[in-house]
Short mmCIF file of C-alpha atoms in Angstrom, two decimals:
data_model
loop_
_atom_site.label_atom_id
_atom_site.label_comp_id
_atom_site.label_asym_id
_atom_site.label_seq_id
_atom_site.Cartn_x
_atom_site.Cartn_y
_atom_site.Cartn_z
CA UNK A 1 0.00 0.00 0.00
CA UNK A 2 1.27 3.45 -0.90
CA UNK A 3 1.98 6.02 1.79
CA UNK A 4 1.23 8.93 -0.50
CA UNK A 5 -0.11 9.47 -4.00
CA UNK A 6 2.22 9.50 -7.00
CA UNK A 7 3.49 12.92 -8.04
CA UNK A 8 1.55 14.49 -10.88
CA UNK A 9 2.91 17.69 -12.47
CA UNK A 10 0.58 20.62 -11.79
CA UNK A 11 0.21 21.45 -15.47
CA UNK A 12 0.28 17.90 -16.82
CA UNK A 13 -1.38 17.74 -20.20
CA UNK A 14 -0.94 21.46 -20.95
CA UNK A 15 0.46 21.69 -24.47
CA UNK A 16 2.81 24.42 -25.57
CA UNK A 17 0.70 27.35 -26.78
CA UNK A 18 2.08 29.18 -29.79
CA UNK A 19 0.33 32.18 -31.19
CA UNK A 20 1.30 35.08 -33.37
CA UNK A 21 4.38 36.47 -31.64
CA UNK A 22 4.01 34.51 -28.41
CA UNK A 23 4.90 31.15 -26.87
CA UNK A 24 3.57 29.83 -23.56
CA UNK A 25 5.04 26.68 -22.07
CA UNK A 26 5.20 24.74 -18.84
CA UNK A 27 8.78 24.53 -17.60
CA UNK A 28 10.26 21.45 -15.89
CA UNK A 29 9.36 20.95 -12.24
CA UNK A 30 13.01 20.68 -11.27
CA UNK A 31 14.13 22.43 -8.10
CA UNK A 32 13.22 25.70 -6.47
CA UNK A 33 14.89 26.49 -3.17
CA UNK A 34 14.00 29.56 -1.13
CA UNK A 35 17.11 30.90 0.61
CA UNK A 36 16.78 33.50 3.38
CA UNK A 37 19.69 35.03 5.27
CA UNK A 38 22.00 37.90 6.00
CA UNK A 39 24.40 37.35 3.09
CA UNK A 40 24.68 38.98 -0.30
CA UNK A 41 24.14 37.55 -3.77
CA UNK A 42 27.85 37.20 -4.57
CA UNK A 43 28.59 35.28 -1.38
CA UNK A 44 25.52 33.07 -1.89
CA UNK A 45 26.69 32.28 -5.43
CA UNK A 46 29.96 31.06 -3.93
CA UNK A 47 28.10 28.80 -1.52
CA UNK A 48 26.05 27.40 -4.42
CA UNK A 49 29.25 26.61 -6.27
CA UNK A 50 30.63 24.84 -3.18
CA UNK A 51 27.42 22.79 -3.01
CA UNK A 52 27.74 21.83 -6.70
CA UNK A 53 24.73 23.98 -7.63
CA UNK A 54 26.57 26.56 -9.75
CA UNK A 55 24.42 25.64 -12.77
CA UNK A 56 21.27 26.71 -10.94
CA UNK A 57 19.87 30.18 -11.50
CA UNK A 58 20.04 32.54 -8.52
CA UNK A 59 17.18 35.06 -8.42
CA UNK A 60 16.41 37.81 -5.91
CA UNK A 61 13.05 37.23 -4.21
CA UNK A 62 12.92 40.03 -1.64
CA UNK A 63 15.12 41.57 1.02
CA UNK A 64 17.81 39.00 1.83
CA UNK A 65 15.85 36.32 -0.01
CA UNK A 66 16.61 34.38 -3.20
CA UNK A 67 15.24 31.55 -5.28
CA UNK A 68 17.70 28.92 -6.48
CA UNK A 69 16.10 27.49 -9.62
CA UNK A 70 17.00 24.63 -11.96
CA UNK A 71 15.44 22.08 -14.28
CA UNK A 72 16.75 18.99 -12.48
CA UNK A 73 15.25 17.50 -9.33
CA UNK A 74 17.53 17.52 -6.31
CA UNK A 75 17.94 14.65 -3.92
CA UNK A 76 17.25 15.55 -0.28
CA UNK A 77 20.95 14.95 0.45
CA UNK A 78 21.98 17.76 -1.95
CA UNK A 79 19.55 20.18 -0.33
CA UNK A 80 20.82 19.14 3.11
CA UNK A 81 24.41 19.70 1.91
CA UNK A 82 23.56 23.26 0.82
CA UNK A 83 21.77 23.86 4.11
CA UNK A 84 24.84 22.63 5.99
CA UNK A 85 27.18 24.89 3.97
CA UNK A 86 24.92 27.88 4.66
CA UNK A 87 24.56 27.10 8.37
CA UNK A 88 24.84 30.26 10.44
CA UNK A 89 24.43 32.51 7.38
CA UNK A 90 21.16 31.52 5.73
CA UNK A 91 18.32 29.03 5.76
CA UNK A 92 17.01 26.87 2.89
CA UNK A 93 13.38 25.97 2.31
CA UNK A 94 12.65 23.52 -0.51
CA UNK A 95 9.71 24.95 -2.47
CA UNK A 96 10.02 22.55 -5.43
CA UNK A 97 6.81 20.75 -4.56
CA UNK A 98 4.79 23.93 -4.04
CA UNK A 99 5.70 26.18 -6.96
CA UNK A 100 5.44 25.89 -10.73
CA UNK A 101 7.40 27.70 -13.44
CA UNK A 102 5.78 28.93 -16.65
CA UNK A 103 7.69 30.34 -19.62
CA UNK A 104 6.36 33.15 -21.80
CA UNK A 105 8.38 34.30 -24.80
CA UNK A 106 8.18 36.08 -28.12
CA UNK A 107 7.83 39.64 -29.42
CA UNK A 108 4.44 40.04 -27.68
CA UNK A 109 5.46 38.53 -24.32
CA UNK A 110 5.99 41.84 -22.51
CA UNK A 111 2.79 43.29 -23.98
CA UNK A 112 0.84 40.25 -22.81
CA UNK A 113 2.31 40.46 -19.30
CA UNK A 114 1.56 44.18 -19.15
CA UNK A 115 -2.15 43.31 -19.33
CA UNK A 116 -1.97 41.73 -15.89
CA UNK A 117 0.85 43.38 -13.96
CA UNK A 118 1.93 46.91 -13.14
CA UNK A 119 5.64 46.13 -13.49
CA UNK A 120 7.42 48.29 -16.08
CA UNK A 121 8.76 45.61 -18.43
CA UNK A 122 10.80 47.92 -20.66
CA UNK A 123 14.23 46.26 -21.05
CA UNK A 124 15.97 49.43 -19.87
CA UNK A 125 14.07 49.24 -16.56
CA UNK A 126 13.59 45.45 -16.27
CA UNK A 127 16.69 43.95 -17.97
CA UNK A 128 17.61 40.32 -18.48
CA UNK A 129 18.26 38.61 -15.14
CA UNK A 130 16.02 41.02 -13.23
CA UNK A 131 13.36 39.50 -10.93
CA UNK A 132 10.46 40.87 -8.94
CA UNK A 133 7.67 39.54 -6.76
CA UNK A 134 4.43 41.02 -8.11
CA UNK A 135 0.78 40.39 -8.82
CA UNK A 136 -0.71 39.22 -12.09
CA UNK A 137 -4.34 40.07 -11.62
CA UNK A 138 -4.99 38.67 -8.15
CA UNK A 139 -2.28 36.01 -8.31
CA UNK A 140 1.08 36.58 -6.61
CA UNK A 141 4.07 35.43 -8.63
CA UNK A 142 7.80 35.77 -9.07
CA UNK A 143 8.62 37.27 -12.47
CA UNK A 144 12.05 37.00 -14.09
CA UNK A 145 13.26 38.26 -17.47
CA UNK A 146 15.40 35.41 -18.82
CA UNK A 147 16.04 36.94 -22.27
CA UNK A 148 15.19 40.00 -24.31
CA UNK A 149 11.77 38.55 -25.21
CA UNK A 150 11.60 35.75 -22.62
CA UNK A 151 10.10 35.66 -19.14
CA UNK A 152 9.68 33.05 -16.44
CA UNK A 153 6.76 33.19 -14.03
CA UNK A 154 6.93 31.20 -10.80
CA UNK A 155 3.60 30.73 -9.06
CA UNK A 156 2.22 28.74 -6.16
CA UNK A 157 1.15 25.32 -7.40
CA UNK A 158 -2.53 25.86 -6.54
CA UNK A 159 -2.67 28.92 -8.84
CA UNK A 160 -0.66 27.46 -11.73
CA UNK A 161 -3.57 26.21 -13.83
CA UNK A 162 -5.53 29.44 -13.39
CA UNK A 163 -2.51 31.56 -14.37
CA UNK A 164 -1.71 29.35 -17.35
CA UNK A 165 -5.29 29.58 -18.63
CA UNK A 166 -5.33 33.37 -18.13
CA UNK A 167 -2.07 33.70 -20.07
CA UNK A 168 -3.45 31.48 -22.85
CA UNK A 169 -6.53 33.69 -23.09
CA UNK A 170 -4.47 36.90 -23.20
CA UNK A 171 -1.99 35.44 -25.69
CA UNK A 172 -4.79 34.29 -27.99
CA UNK A 173 -6.24 37.82 -27.95
CA UNK A 174 -2.87 39.42 -28.78
#
């Protein structure tokens, strides 16, 4: 008898949506670690390298908070190793099970996002690598520009389907 149900991706069955000038896709449910502590980004990047997580993306998520994001799933031992390396400087909370990443790209990506958020998405104000915690309609999310015309939205798992459907609707109307 199983102790818990089998994992099912939050957006299982959602096909890639491609419209005129826009692409919406579900990104891999790899790892997403929330790191909180009194260190700076450069020092944290060094700790990630020491924990063999240098390939992960490091994204600001608030004052003295970051998300460590990657496409591969991490074994609990790797997360524990990072936590041990950071001991006394920062704490790690594995959010991989509770958050979903959605990719939005193309020439109309920023215009589509502007329909739901008040963030100024002009590349001179919100350049590649920049992240912000914001609202899209009534849904809180973490927004990152990953390329000139590419964004990644990280949302709580329970809102992922709603956000994806809202983005599909807006992209289809673009």
